Coordinates of C-alpha atoms (C1' of nucleotides) in Angstrom, one line a residue:
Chain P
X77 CA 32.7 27.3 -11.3
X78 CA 32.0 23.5 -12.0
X79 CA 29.6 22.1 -14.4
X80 CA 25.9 22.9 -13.0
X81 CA 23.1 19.8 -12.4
X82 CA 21.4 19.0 -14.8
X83 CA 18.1 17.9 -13.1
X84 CA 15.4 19.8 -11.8
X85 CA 14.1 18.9 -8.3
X86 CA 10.3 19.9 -9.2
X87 CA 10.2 17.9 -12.0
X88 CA 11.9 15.0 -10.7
X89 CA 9.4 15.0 -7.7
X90 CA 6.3 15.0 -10.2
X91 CA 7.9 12.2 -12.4
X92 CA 8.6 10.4 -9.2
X93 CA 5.0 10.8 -8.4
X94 CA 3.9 8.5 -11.5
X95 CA 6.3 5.6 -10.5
X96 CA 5.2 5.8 -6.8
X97 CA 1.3 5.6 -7.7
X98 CA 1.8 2.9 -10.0
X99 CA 3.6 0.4 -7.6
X100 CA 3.6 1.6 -4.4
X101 CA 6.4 2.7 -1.8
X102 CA 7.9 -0.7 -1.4
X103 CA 6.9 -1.5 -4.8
X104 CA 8.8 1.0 -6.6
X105 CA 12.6 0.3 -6.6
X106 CA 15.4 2.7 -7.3
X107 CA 16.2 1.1 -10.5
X108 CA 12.9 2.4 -12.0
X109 CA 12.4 5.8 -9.8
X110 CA 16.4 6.5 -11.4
X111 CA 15.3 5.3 -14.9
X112 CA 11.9 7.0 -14.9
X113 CA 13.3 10.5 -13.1
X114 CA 15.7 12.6 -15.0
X115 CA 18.3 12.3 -12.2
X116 CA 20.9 9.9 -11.5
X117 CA 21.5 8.1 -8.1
X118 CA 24.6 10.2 -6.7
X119 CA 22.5 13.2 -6.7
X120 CA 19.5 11.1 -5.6
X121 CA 21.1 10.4 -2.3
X122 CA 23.0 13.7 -2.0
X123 CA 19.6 15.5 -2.0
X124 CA 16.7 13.6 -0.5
X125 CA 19.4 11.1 2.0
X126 CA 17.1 7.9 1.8
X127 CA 14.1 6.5 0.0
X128 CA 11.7 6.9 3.0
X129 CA 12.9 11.0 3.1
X130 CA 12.2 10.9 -0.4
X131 CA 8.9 9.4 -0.3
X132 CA 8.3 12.5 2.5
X133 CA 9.3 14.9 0.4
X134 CA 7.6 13.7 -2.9
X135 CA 4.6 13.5 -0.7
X136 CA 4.8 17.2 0.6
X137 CA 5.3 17.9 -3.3
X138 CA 1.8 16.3 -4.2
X139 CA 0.2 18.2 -1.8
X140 CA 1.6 21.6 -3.1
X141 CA 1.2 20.8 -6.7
X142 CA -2.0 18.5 -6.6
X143 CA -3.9 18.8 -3.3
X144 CA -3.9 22.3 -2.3
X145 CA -4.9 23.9 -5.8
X146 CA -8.2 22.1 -5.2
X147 CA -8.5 22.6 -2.1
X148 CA -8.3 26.4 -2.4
X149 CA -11.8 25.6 -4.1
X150 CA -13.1 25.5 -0.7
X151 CA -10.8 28.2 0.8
X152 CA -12.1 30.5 -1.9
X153 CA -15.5 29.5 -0.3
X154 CA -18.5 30.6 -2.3
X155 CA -20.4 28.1 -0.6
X156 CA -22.2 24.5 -2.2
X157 CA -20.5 25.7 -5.6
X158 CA -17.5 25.4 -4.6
X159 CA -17.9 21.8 -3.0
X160 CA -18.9 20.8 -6.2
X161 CA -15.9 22.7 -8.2
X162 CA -13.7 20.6 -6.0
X163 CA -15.3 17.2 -6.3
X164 CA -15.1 17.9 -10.1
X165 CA -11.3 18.8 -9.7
X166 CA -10.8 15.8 -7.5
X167 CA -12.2 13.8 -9.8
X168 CA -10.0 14.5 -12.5
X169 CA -6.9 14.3 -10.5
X170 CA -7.4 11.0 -9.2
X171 CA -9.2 8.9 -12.1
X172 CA -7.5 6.2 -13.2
X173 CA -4.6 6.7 -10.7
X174 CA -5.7 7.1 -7.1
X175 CA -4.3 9.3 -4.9
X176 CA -0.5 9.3 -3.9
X177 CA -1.4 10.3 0.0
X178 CA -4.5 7.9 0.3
X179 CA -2.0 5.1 -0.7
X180 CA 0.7 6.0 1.4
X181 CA -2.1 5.4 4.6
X182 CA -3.1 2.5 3.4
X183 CA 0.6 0.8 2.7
X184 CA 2.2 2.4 5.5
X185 CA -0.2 4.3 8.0
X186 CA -0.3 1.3 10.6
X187 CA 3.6 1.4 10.8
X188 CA 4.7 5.1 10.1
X189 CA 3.6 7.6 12.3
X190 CA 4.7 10.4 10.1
X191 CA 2.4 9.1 7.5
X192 CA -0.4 9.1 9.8
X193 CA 0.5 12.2 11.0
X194 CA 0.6 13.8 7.8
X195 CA -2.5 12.1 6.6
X196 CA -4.4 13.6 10.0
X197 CA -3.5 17.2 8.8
X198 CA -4.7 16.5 5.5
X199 CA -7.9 15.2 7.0
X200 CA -8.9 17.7 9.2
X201 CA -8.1 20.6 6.9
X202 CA -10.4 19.1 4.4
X203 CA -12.8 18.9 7.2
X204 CA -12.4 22.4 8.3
X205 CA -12.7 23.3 4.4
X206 CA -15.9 21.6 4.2
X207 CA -17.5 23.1 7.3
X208 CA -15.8 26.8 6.3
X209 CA -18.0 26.1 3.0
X210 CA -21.3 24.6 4.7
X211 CA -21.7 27.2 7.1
X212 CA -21.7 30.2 4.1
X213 CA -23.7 27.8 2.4
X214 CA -26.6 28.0 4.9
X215 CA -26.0 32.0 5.6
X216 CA -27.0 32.5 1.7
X217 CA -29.7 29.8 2.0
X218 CA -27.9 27.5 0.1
X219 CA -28.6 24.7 1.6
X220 CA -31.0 24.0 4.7
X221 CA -30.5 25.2 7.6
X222 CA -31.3 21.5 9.3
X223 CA -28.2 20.2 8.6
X224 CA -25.5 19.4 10.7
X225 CA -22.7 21.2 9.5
X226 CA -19.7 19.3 11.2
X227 CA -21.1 15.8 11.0
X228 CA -21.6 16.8 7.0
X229 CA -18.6 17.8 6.8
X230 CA -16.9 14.6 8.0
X231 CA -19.3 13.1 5.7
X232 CA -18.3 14.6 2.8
X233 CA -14.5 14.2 4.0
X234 CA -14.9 9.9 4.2
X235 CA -16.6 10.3 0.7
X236 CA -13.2 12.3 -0.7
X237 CA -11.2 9.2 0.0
X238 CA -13.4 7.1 -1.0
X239 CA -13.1 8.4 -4.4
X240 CA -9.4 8.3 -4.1
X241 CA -10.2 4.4 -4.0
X242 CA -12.7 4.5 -6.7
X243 CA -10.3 5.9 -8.9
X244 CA -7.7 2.7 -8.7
X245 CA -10.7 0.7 -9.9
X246 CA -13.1 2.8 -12.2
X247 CA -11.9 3.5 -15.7
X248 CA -14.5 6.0 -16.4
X249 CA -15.5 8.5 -14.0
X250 CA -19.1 9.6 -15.3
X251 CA -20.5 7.2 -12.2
X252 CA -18.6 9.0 -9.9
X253 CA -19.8 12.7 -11.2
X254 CA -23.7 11.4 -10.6
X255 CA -22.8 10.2 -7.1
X256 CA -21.6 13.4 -6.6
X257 CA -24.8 15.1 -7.7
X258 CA -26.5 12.4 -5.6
X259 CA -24.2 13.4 -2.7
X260 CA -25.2 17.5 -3.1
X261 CA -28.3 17.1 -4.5
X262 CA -30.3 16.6 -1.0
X263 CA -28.3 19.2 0.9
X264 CA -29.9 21.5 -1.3
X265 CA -32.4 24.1 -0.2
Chain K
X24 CA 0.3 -43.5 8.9
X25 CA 2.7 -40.4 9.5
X26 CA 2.5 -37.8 11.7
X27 CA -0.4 -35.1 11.3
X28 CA 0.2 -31.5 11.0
X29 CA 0.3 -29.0 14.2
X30 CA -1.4 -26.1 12.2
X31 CA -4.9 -24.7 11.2
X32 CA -5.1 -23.2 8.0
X33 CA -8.1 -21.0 9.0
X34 CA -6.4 -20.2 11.8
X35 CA -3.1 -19.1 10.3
X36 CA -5.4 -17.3 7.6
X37 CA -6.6 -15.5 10.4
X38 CA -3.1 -14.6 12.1
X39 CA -1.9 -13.5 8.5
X40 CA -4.5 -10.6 8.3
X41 CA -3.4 -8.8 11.3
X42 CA 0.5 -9.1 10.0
X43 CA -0.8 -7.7 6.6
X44 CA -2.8 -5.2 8.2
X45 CA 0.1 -3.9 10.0
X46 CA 2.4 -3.9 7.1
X47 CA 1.1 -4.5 3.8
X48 CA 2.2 -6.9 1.4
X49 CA 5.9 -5.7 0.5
X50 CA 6.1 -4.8 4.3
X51 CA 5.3 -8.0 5.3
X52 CA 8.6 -10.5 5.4
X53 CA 8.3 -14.0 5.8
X54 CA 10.0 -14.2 8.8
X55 CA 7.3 -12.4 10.5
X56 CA 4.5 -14.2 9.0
X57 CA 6.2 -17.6 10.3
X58 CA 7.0 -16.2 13.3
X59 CA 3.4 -14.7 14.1
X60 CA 1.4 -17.4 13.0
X61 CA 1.4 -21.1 14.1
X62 CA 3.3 -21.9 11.1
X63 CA 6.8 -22.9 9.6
X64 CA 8.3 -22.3 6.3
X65 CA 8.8 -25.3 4.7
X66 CA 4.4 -25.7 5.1
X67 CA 3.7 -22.4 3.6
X68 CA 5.2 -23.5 0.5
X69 CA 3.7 -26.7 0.8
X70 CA -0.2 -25.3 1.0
X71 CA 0.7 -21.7 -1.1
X72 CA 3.0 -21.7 -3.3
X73 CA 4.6 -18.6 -2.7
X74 CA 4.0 -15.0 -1.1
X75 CA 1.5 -13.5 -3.6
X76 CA -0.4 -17.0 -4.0
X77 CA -1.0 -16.7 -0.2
X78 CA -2.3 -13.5 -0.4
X79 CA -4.7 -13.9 -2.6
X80 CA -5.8 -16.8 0.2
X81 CA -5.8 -14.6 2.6
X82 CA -7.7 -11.6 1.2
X83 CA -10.4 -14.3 0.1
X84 CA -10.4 -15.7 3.6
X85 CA -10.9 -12.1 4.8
X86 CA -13.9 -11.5 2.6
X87 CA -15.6 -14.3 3.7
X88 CA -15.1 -13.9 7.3
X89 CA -15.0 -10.7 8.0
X90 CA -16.5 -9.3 4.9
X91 CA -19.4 -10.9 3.9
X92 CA -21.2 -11.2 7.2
X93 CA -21.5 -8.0 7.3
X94 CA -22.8 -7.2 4.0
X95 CA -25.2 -10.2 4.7
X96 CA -27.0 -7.2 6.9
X97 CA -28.0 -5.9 3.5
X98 CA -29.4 -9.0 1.6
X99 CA -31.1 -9.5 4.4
X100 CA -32.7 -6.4 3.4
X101 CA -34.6 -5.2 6.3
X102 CA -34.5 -1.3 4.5
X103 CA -32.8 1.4 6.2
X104 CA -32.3 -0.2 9.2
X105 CA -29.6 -2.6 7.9
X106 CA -28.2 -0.1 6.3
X107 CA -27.4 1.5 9.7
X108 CA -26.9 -2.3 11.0
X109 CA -24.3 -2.5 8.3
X110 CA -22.3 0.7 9.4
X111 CA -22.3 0.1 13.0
X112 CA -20.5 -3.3 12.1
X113 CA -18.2 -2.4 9.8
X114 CA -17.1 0.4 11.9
X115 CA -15.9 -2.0 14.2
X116 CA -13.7 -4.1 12.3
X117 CA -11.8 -1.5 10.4
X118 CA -11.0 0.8 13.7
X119 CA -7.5 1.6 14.5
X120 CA -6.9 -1.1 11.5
X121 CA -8.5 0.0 8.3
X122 CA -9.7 -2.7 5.9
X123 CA -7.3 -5.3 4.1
X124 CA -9.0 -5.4 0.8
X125 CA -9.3 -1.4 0.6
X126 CA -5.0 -1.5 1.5
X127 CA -4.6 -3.9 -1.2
X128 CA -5.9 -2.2 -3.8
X129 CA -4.3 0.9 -2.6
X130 CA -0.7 -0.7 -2.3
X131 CA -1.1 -3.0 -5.6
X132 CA -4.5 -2.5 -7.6
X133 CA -1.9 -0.6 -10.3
X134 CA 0.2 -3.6 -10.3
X135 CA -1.9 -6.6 -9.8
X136 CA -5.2 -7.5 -12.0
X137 CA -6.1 -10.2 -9.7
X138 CA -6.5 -7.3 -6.9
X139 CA -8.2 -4.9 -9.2
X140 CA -10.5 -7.8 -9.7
X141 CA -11.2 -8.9 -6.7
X142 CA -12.1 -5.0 -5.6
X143 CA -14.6 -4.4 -8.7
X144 CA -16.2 -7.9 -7.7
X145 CA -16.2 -6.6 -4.1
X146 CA -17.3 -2.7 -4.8
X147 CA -20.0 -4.3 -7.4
X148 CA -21.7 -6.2 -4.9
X149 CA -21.6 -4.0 -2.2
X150 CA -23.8 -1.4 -4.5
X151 CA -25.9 -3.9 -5.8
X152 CA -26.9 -4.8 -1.9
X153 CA -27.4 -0.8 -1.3
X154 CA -30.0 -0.7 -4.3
X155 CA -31.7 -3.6 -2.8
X156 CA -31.8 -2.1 0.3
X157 CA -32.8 1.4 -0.7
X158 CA -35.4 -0.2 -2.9
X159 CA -37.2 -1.3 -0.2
X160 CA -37.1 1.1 1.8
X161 CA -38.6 3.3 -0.9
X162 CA -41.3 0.4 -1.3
X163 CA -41.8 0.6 2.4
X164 CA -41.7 4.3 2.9
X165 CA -38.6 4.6 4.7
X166 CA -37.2 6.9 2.9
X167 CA -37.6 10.0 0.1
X168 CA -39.1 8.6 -3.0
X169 CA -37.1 11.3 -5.0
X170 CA -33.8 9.3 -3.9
X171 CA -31.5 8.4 -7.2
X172 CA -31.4 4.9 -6.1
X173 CA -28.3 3.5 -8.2
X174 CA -26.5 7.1 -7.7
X175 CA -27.2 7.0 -3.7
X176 CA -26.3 3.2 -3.7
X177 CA -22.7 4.9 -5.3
X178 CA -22.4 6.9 -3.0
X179 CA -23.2 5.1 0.3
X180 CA -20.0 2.1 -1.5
X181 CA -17.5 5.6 -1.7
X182 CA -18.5 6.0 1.6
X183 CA -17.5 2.6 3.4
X184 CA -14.0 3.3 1.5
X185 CA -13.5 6.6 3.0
X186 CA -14.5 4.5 6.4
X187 CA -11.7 2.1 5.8
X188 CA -9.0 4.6 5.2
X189 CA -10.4 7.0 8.3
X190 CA -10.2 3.9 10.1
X191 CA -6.4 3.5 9.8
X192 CA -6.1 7.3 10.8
X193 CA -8.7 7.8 13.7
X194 CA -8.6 5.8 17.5
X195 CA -11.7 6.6 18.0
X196 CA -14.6 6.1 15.7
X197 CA -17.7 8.1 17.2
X198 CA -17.3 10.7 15.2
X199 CA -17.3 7.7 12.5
X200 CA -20.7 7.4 14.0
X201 CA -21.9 10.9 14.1
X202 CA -21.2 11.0 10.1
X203 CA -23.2 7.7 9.5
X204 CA -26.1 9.8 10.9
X205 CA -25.4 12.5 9.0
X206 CA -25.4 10.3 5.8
X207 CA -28.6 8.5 6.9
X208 CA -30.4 11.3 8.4
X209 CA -31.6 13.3 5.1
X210 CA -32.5 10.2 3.1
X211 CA -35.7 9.7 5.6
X212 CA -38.9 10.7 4.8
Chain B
dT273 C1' 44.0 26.9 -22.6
dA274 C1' 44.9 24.7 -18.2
dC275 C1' 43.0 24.0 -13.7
dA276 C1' 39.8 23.0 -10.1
dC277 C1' 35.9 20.9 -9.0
dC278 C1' 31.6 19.0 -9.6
dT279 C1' 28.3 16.0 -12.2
dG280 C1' 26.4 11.7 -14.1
dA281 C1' 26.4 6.8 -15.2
dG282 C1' 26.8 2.8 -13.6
dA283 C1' 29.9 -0.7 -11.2
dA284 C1' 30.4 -2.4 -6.5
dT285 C1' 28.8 -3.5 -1.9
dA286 C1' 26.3 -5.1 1.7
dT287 C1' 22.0 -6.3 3.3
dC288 C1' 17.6 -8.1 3.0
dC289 C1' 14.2 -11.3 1.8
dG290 C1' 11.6 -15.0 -0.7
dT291 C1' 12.4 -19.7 -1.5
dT292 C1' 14.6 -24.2 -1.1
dC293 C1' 17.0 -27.7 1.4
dT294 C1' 18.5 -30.6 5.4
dC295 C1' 17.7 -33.4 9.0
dA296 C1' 16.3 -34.8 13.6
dA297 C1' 11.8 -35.8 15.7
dC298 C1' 7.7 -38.2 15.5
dA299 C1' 3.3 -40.8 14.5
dA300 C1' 1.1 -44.9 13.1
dG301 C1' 0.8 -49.3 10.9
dA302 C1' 3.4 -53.9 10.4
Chain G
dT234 C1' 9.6 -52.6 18.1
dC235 C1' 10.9 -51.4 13.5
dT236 C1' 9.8 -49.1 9.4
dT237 C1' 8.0 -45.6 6.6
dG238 C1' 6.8 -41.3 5.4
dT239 C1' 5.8 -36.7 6.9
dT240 C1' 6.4 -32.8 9.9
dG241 C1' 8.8 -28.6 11.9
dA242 C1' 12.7 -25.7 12.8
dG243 C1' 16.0 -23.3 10.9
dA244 C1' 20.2 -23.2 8.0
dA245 C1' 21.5 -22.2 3.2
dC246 C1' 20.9 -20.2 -1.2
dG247 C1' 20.3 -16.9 -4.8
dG248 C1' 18.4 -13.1 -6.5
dA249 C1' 16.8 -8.5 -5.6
dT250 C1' 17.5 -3.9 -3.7
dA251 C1' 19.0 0.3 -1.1
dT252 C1' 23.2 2.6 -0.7
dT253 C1' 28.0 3.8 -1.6
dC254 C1' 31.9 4.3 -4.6
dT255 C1' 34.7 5.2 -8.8
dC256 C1' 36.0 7.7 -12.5
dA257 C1' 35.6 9.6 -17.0
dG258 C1' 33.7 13.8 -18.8
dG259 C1' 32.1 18.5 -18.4
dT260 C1' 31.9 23.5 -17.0
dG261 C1' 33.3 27.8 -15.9
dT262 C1' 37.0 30.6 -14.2
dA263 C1' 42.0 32.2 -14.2

DNA sequence: TACACCTGAGAATATCCGTTCTCAACAAGA
DNA sequence: TCTTGTTGAGAACGGATATTCTCAGGTGTA
């Protein structure tokens, strides 16, 4: 048997998440994503073929590791407390930093259709998430039974990335926390 | 005397943000940028300096044309109603396109000061046009008086983010417009 | 211990891209 | 009309960057 790799493809797609928020797809050349990841470039292109397959599969990574924890908030649905378990979640996740997929549509939505594709699924699965949440919600009287649960939910899904956003920006996140509460606050019953 | 130049500075400005738009910054090569707008290399260094120098000029160009007319709905300050004046418009621009400012702080904001700058100065004064605007309407009765002014204004800014980014994503907006009346609904008395 | 085979580091390559340079065409005053 | 100074098109340059290649050094088995 020869001599066994010494990287670990988990770990090398979360360090590889860090260089890839902090400048960008185009931004962020091999030199630092090699230097920054504990892997070397032979087995760079042996497993992931090209930058752009990398960025896909770094991406799908994120959404595993980062994303889909939180959203399981929702899944979990027990209703307006979980919307708000989430937003506290998402908050912490993207404070300071952003949010890897967000970026990605912004830099390279308009020209890669994979992107946007992958950014739709995201979108509308939060969206479902939200309404899955909303409609138990009003059942247990959560919430009043006026509201609109689909256009909410969209609502709520444009405020998500807007937070992503925020998060570039804002240092501290306390502002975003009493949006939130501003945001839930009149959905209340 | 010598011969005068063949191009229009507000006009290539103009051009650029659709090249941008489509590609970013990194995404954006020169030769396209010439090629697109009614321009030539050796002017561009001329009147910018270089790449990055151009587009700060072009994201300040963007603001003011695109940008600020819109917010001008709010300082106008007719209440509620140019709130929802301010969504229809701004729906427009950033369909099928997004918003310039929003993909530059995306694709550099980590990078560039300038950028993060220019999108605190931008996010700043949108909210500070929201409390205006939702301060009169309180006055006038327009809306709940129970409303967290400075937490709603907050909220409405994440909002117009999420807008920008959906608007990169979705062809067409009326859902965009369904969730404005979501948003807008329960703040009326 | 020797062999086979794979890894990792980084040198080498080829391409891309931002910037500079060259020069023919031209506009307007002398 | 001649001169002067500037423009516009694109060739040229140099540095950066994604990708490939080389080879010394391990690793585990025979």
């Amino acid at each position: 048997m020869p001599r066994k790799a010494l990287y670990n493809v988990a770990q090398v797609l979360d360090q590889a998440v860090d260089v890839l928020l902090e400048h960008g797809f185009h931004g962020a050349i091999m030199d630092e994503i090699i230097a920054r990841t504990d892997f070397n470039r032979r087995a760079f292109y042996l497993e992931f073929g090209s930058k752009q397959q990398f960025l896909y599969q770094v991406l799908e990574h994120y959404q595993q590791q980062k994303l889909a924890p939180i959203i399981s908030h929702l899944t979990e649905n027990k209703g307006l407390h979980s919307i708000q378990a989430f937003f506290d979640d998402y908050i912490r996740i993207v404070r300071g930093r952003g949010c890897l997929l967000i970026n990605c549509i912004a830099e390279l939505g308009a020209d890669d259709a994979k992107i946007r594709e992958v950014g739709r699924h995201y979108l509308d699965n939060l969206q479902i998430s939200f309404i899955g949440c909303l409609e138990r919600a009003i059942r247990h009287k959560q919430i009043r039974s006026e509201i609109q649960v689909e256009s909410t939910a969209l609502q709520l899904t444009c405020y998500v990335q807007g937070f992503a956003i925020n998060g570039i920006l804002a240092g501290q996140t306390d502002e975003l926390k009493l949006a939130t509460q501003a945001l839930l606050g009149p959905l209340s019953s």
